[in-house]
Structures are given as C-alpha cells and as structure tokens.
Amino acid sequence: MTRRRTLTIVTAALALIVALLSPTAATAAPPTAPHGHSAFTPGAGDDGQNARLRARLAEALARAAADAVTAQAPWTVYYNDSAAPSYRSLIARSASVWNSSVHNVQLVRTTSSANLSYYEGNDPRGSYASTDGRGNGYVFLDHTQLRTYAPLRVTAHETGHVLGLPDHYSGPCSELMSGGGPGTSCTNAYPDAAERSRVDTLWASLLTTADVALAG
C-alpha cells in the first residue's frame, strides 16, 4: 500500500469519526411546519401560531369558569426523540419537568409512532415548535441556541407550546413561556403556578379522544 493511499484512508476514517461524534451530525430533517412555529427568542416566532394558542387558552379558561370542567383522566402524549439523539437525556428531563408539574397530561417516550417528534440541527430562527397545541407536532432544537441559553429551559419552553401555551416574552424569568425574553442568564426550566394551571385547564377542556386525536 502506498503512503498516499494510507494517508487517504486515515483521513477518511478521522472524518467519519468526527462526523459521528459531532452534535451537528446529519439527522432527519423536520417536515414543513404545518401549523406555523413559535420560537424561543423574541421576534423569531410565528404570530399566527401564537394567536391560535392564545385563543384556545382563552376559550378553555372561559369554559372552565363557566362549566367547572374537570378532567376524566390524564391524557398521554407520546414523543419520539430518534431524530434528536444528541439531546435524548435533555428531552427526557424536559418531559420529567412537565410530568411533575401538571396532572391532566403526561409525556411518554416511544420509539414508534408518536404524537410529538423532536429534531436537532442548525436554523437561523433558533429552536421552535410547530404544533396544534393539542400534543401534536414537533420541536426543533437548534445547536447554537442550546449553547447560548439554558438548554433545559429552551426544551421545556418549546414543549410547553405543544401542550398549548403561547409565548409571553415580556414575562419574568419565573415564567417558562417568557422564553428568551429575560436573557441568557435566566435558567428557570419550570412553569410557574399560572402556567401549570393553564395547561391542566386546557387538557381538562379536551372533551373527546376524537377531538384531539391522541393515542393512549
């Protein structure tokens, strides 16, 4: 074997190792956003999706006040993290945050068909969620943003959209859905009491499995 061929093989092997270890290694691309998107940082989100989430929240709160709606049993949202392997443990921690914070919906990991999928990669918009606010859709986790902001806060925030909460960038750090509004120093990854109550109210107001098309 010639010296040149040996160097070529070694170089190719090193490139393959770097690609496999790099968090920016190629993963499945997210689908075209069917619902618009809601981003972590101010100015990067989709006003249309946030408007729909705010309207659904207001309707659920009004219904709860008028009818004293209560949940029959917790809903289950199944999530798949196979397209975000670099952040599998982070996604599991985010699910744990929400599962310990609310009663009427729980997030459960699956390796097959799921309501919610996670993706990773690079996007100038940063991290975002594309969702109907009823547990269906996907979350995209941006490598650069997760190195800039508290990664668990970013992931839990975007998951909050999937559970029905809109952005509230002007809120304090104690509000999870204030997202990147309070700046990079904010590390809170937990919804506050009002956000927890709103999610429980939203999911209590979902009256039939046919209405939300959820598994479980």
Short mmCIF file of C-alpha atoms in Angstrom, two decimals:
data_model
loop_
_atom_site.label_atom_id
_atom_site.label_comp_id
_atom_site.label_asym_id
_atom_site.label_seq_id
_atom_site.Cartn_x
_atom_site.Cartn_y
_atom_site.Cartn_z
CA MET A 1 0.00 0.00 0.00
CA THR A 2 1.41 3.40 -0.95
CA ARG A 3 1.96 6.20 1.55
CA ARG A 4 -0.59 8.40 -0.28
CA ARG A 5 -3.28 5.71 -0.15
CA THR A 6 -2.61 5.13 3.55
CA LEU A 7 -2.97 8.83 4.31
CA THR A 8 -6.21 8.96 2.31
CA ILE A 9 -7.71 6.08 4.27
CA VAL A 10 -6.62 7.55 7.62
CA THR A 11 -8.04 10.97 6.69
CA ALA A 12 -11.36 9.45 5.66
CA ALA A 13 -11.56 7.44 8.88
CA LEU A 14 -10.87 10.53 11.00
CA ALA A 15 -13.53 12.49 9.12
CA LEU A 16 -16.06 9.74 9.76
CA ILE A 17 -15.24 9.69 13.49
CA VAL A 18 -15.60 13.47 13.76
CA ALA A 19 -18.93 13.35 11.93
CA LEU A 20 -20.27 10.67 14.23
CA LEU A 21 -19.18 12.48 17.40
CA SER A 22 -20.22 15.96 16.32
CA PRO A 23 -23.59 17.27 17.63
CA THR A 24 -24.18 18.73 14.18
CA ALA A 25 -24.07 15.32 12.51
CA ALA A 26 -26.81 14.90 9.92
CA THR A 27 -30.21 13.89 11.32
CA ALA A 28 -33.65 13.61 9.82
CA ALA A 29 -34.94 16.97 8.66
CA PRO A 30 -38.19 18.21 10.25
CA PRO A 31 -41.24 18.34 7.97
CA THR A 32 -42.60 21.58 6.59
CA ALA A 33 -44.22 23.34 9.55
CA PRO A 34 -47.96 22.59 9.22
CA HIS A 35 -49.03 24.95 11.99
CA GLY A 36 -46.50 27.76 11.74
CA HIS A 37 -43.92 27.95 14.50
CA SER A 38 -43.27 29.53 17.90
CA ALA A 39 -39.63 30.34 18.61
CA PHE A 40 -37.73 30.71 21.87
CA THR A 41 -36.46 34.25 21.28
CA PRO A 42 -38.50 37.43 20.74
CA GLY A 43 -39.05 38.41 17.14
CA ALA A 44 -38.32 34.94 15.78
CA GLY A 45 -41.72 33.36 16.38
CA ASP A 46 -44.79 32.99 14.22
CA ASP A 47 -47.57 35.39 15.23
CA GLY A 48 -50.23 33.19 13.65
CA GLN A 49 -49.48 30.12 15.72
CA ASN A 50 -49.18 32.11 18.94
CA ALA A 51 -52.50 33.81 18.21
CA ARG A 52 -54.18 30.41 17.81
CA LEU A 53 -52.66 29.16 21.05
CA ARG A 54 -53.78 32.29 22.93
CA ALA A 55 -57.32 31.94 21.55
CA ARG A 56 -57.53 28.27 22.54
CA LEU A 57 -56.23 29.09 26.02
CA ALA A 58 -58.77 31.89 26.49
CA GLU A 59 -61.59 29.61 25.34
CA ALA A 60 -60.54 26.85 27.75
CA LEU A 61 -60.25 29.25 30.69
CA ALA A 62 -63.69 30.71 29.91
CA ARG A 63 -65.22 27.25 29.63
CA ALA A 64 -63.66 26.16 32.91
CA ALA A 65 -65.01 29.25 34.67
CA ALA A 66 -68.49 28.71 33.28
CA ASP A 67 -68.81 24.93 33.48
CA ALA A 68 -66.28 23.82 36.11
CA VAL A 69 -64.77 21.41 33.57
CA THR A 70 -62.64 18.68 35.14
CA ALA A 71 -60.51 16.01 33.53
CA GLN A 72 -61.79 12.44 33.37
CA ALA A 73 -58.25 11.00 33.30
CA PRO A 74 -54.76 12.14 32.28
CA TRP A 75 -54.10 12.33 28.56
CA THR A 76 -50.95 10.74 27.18
CA VAL A 77 -48.74 12.46 24.61
CA TYR A 78 -46.24 10.03 23.11
CA TYR A 79 -42.96 11.56 21.96
CA ASN A 80 -40.16 10.24 19.76
CA ASP A 81 -36.61 11.59 20.13
CA SER A 82 -34.90 9.44 17.49
CA ALA A 83 -34.18 12.47 15.27
CA ALA A 84 -32.54 14.37 18.15
CA PRO A 85 -30.04 11.82 19.54
CA SER A 86 -27.67 14.46 20.95
CA TYR A 87 -30.41 15.71 23.26
CA ARG A 88 -32.14 12.48 24.29
CA SER A 89 -31.39 12.92 28.01
CA LEU A 90 -32.29 16.62 27.82
CA ILE A 91 -35.66 15.80 26.25
CA ALA A 92 -36.30 13.18 28.95
CA ARG A 93 -35.55 15.79 31.63
CA SER A 94 -37.94 18.22 29.95
CA ALA A 95 -40.66 15.55 29.94
CA SER A 96 -39.98 14.96 33.63
CA VAL A 97 -40.35 18.69 34.33
CA TRP A 98 -43.79 18.72 32.76
CA ASN A 99 -44.89 15.37 34.17
CA SER A 100 -44.10 16.57 37.68
CA SER A 101 -45.79 19.95 37.09
CA VAL A 102 -49.20 19.02 35.65
CA HIS A 103 -51.82 16.33 36.23
CA ASN A 104 -54.07 16.19 33.17
CA VAL A 105 -51.45 15.30 30.55
CA GLN A 106 -48.27 13.20 30.68
CA LEU A 107 -45.41 12.84 28.21
CA VAL A 108 -44.24 9.29 27.46
CA ARG A 109 -41.28 8.31 25.25
CA THR A 110 -41.84 5.85 22.41
CA THR A 111 -39.64 4.52 19.62
CA SER A 112 -42.52 4.07 17.21
CA SER A 113 -45.47 6.18 16.11
CA ALA A 114 -45.72 9.35 18.19
CA ASN A 115 -47.80 12.50 18.54
CA LEU A 116 -44.70 14.63 19.15
CA SER A 117 -41.28 14.38 17.47
CA TYR A 118 -38.04 16.15 18.34
CA TYR A 119 -35.42 17.21 15.78
CA GLU A 120 -31.98 18.78 16.08
CA GLY A 121 -29.81 20.85 13.77
CA ASN A 122 -28.95 24.43 12.86
CA ASP A 123 -31.53 27.05 11.99
CA PRO A 124 -31.17 30.86 11.97
CA ARG A 125 -34.57 31.06 13.72
CA GLY A 126 -33.20 29.11 16.67
CA SER A 127 -35.28 26.50 18.46
CA TYR A 128 -39.01 26.40 17.77
CA ALA A 129 -42.18 24.32 18.00
CA SER A 130 -44.67 23.60 15.23
CA THR A 131 -47.84 22.34 16.87
CA ASP A 132 -51.61 22.41 17.11
CA GLY A 133 -51.30 22.97 20.87
CA ARG A 134 -53.04 19.65 21.49
CA GLY A 135 -50.00 17.43 21.82
CA ASN A 136 -49.36 17.00 18.09
CA GLY A 137 -46.44 18.37 16.09
CA TYR A 138 -42.70 18.66 16.53
CA VAL A 139 -39.98 20.58 18.36
CA PHE A 140 -36.75 21.66 16.63
CA LEU A 141 -33.71 22.15 18.88
CA ASP A 142 -31.04 24.48 17.50
CA HIS A 143 -27.43 23.63 18.43
CA THR A 144 -26.28 27.25 18.67
CA GLN A 145 -29.18 28.38 20.81
CA LEU A 146 -28.77 25.49 23.22
CA ARG A 147 -25.15 26.57 23.73
CA THR A 148 -26.27 30.16 24.37
CA TYR A 149 -29.34 29.75 26.59
CA ALA A 150 -30.07 27.25 29.37
CA PRO A 151 -30.80 24.11 27.29
CA LEU A 152 -33.39 22.62 29.65
CA ARG A 153 -35.31 25.90 29.69
CA VAL A 154 -35.32 26.00 25.89
CA THR A 155 -36.55 22.42 25.58
CA ALA A 156 -39.22 22.71 28.28
CA HIS A 157 -40.39 26.04 26.79
CA GLU A 158 -40.87 24.58 23.32
CA THR A 159 -42.61 21.54 24.80
CA GLY A 160 -44.93 23.99 26.57
CA HIS A 161 -46.16 25.13 23.15
CA VAL A 162 -47.05 21.54 22.26
CA LEU A 163 -49.09 21.40 25.47
CA GLY A 164 -50.95 24.55 24.43
CA LEU A 165 -49.15 27.57 25.88
CA PRO A 166 -48.27 30.65 23.76
CA ASP A 167 -45.16 32.81 24.13
CA HIS A 168 -45.08 35.63 26.68
CA TYR A 169 -41.68 37.19 26.05
CA SER A 170 -42.34 40.17 28.32
CA GLY A 171 -42.79 37.96 31.38
CA PRO A 172 -40.19 37.44 34.12
CA CYS A 173 -37.69 34.58 34.29
CA SER A 174 -40.06 32.74 36.64
CA GLU A 175 -42.43 32.29 33.66
CA LEU A 176 -41.25 29.45 31.44
CA MET A 177 -43.08 30.83 28.43
CA SER A 178 -41.18 34.12 28.62
CA GLY A 179 -38.57 32.12 26.73
CA GLY A 180 -35.52 34.13 25.74
CA GLY A 181 -37.11 37.42 26.80
CA PRO A 182 -35.32 37.64 30.19
CA GLY A 183 -31.95 36.98 28.52
CA THR A 184 -29.28 34.31 28.62
CA SER A 185 -28.82 34.49 32.41
CA CYS A 186 -32.30 33.03 33.02
CA THR A 187 -32.07 29.28 33.70
CA ASN A 188 -35.53 28.52 35.13
CA ALA A 189 -36.91 25.45 33.38
CA TYR A 190 -40.17 25.04 35.30
CA PRO A 191 -43.61 26.50 34.54
CA ASP A 192 -44.97 28.78 37.24
CA ALA A 193 -48.24 28.17 39.08
CA ALA A 194 -50.33 30.04 36.49
CA GLU A 195 -48.78 28.14 33.59
CA ARG A 196 -49.30 24.80 35.32
CA SER A 197 -52.94 25.67 35.97
CA ARG A 198 -53.47 26.77 32.37
CA VAL A 199 -52.11 23.51 30.96
CA ASP A 200 -54.30 21.45 33.30
CA THR A 201 -57.33 23.56 32.36
CA LEU A 202 -56.61 23.21 28.65
CA TRP A 203 -56.36 19.43 28.85
CA ALA A 204 -59.42 19.17 31.07
CA SER A 205 -61.35 21.02 28.38
CA LEU A 206 -60.47 18.49 25.67
CA LEU A 207 -63.69 16.53 25.73
CA THR A 208 -63.16 13.52 23.47
CA THR A 209 -60.27 11.46 22.11
CA ALA A 210 -61.65 12.04 18.62
CA ASP A 211 -61.38 15.79 19.17
CA VAL A 212 -57.67 15.68 19.99
CA ALA A 213 -56.67 12.58 18.00
CA LEU A 214 -54.25 11.40 20.69
CA ALA A 215 -53.05 7.88 21.28
CA GLY A 216 -53.45 6.32 24.73
#
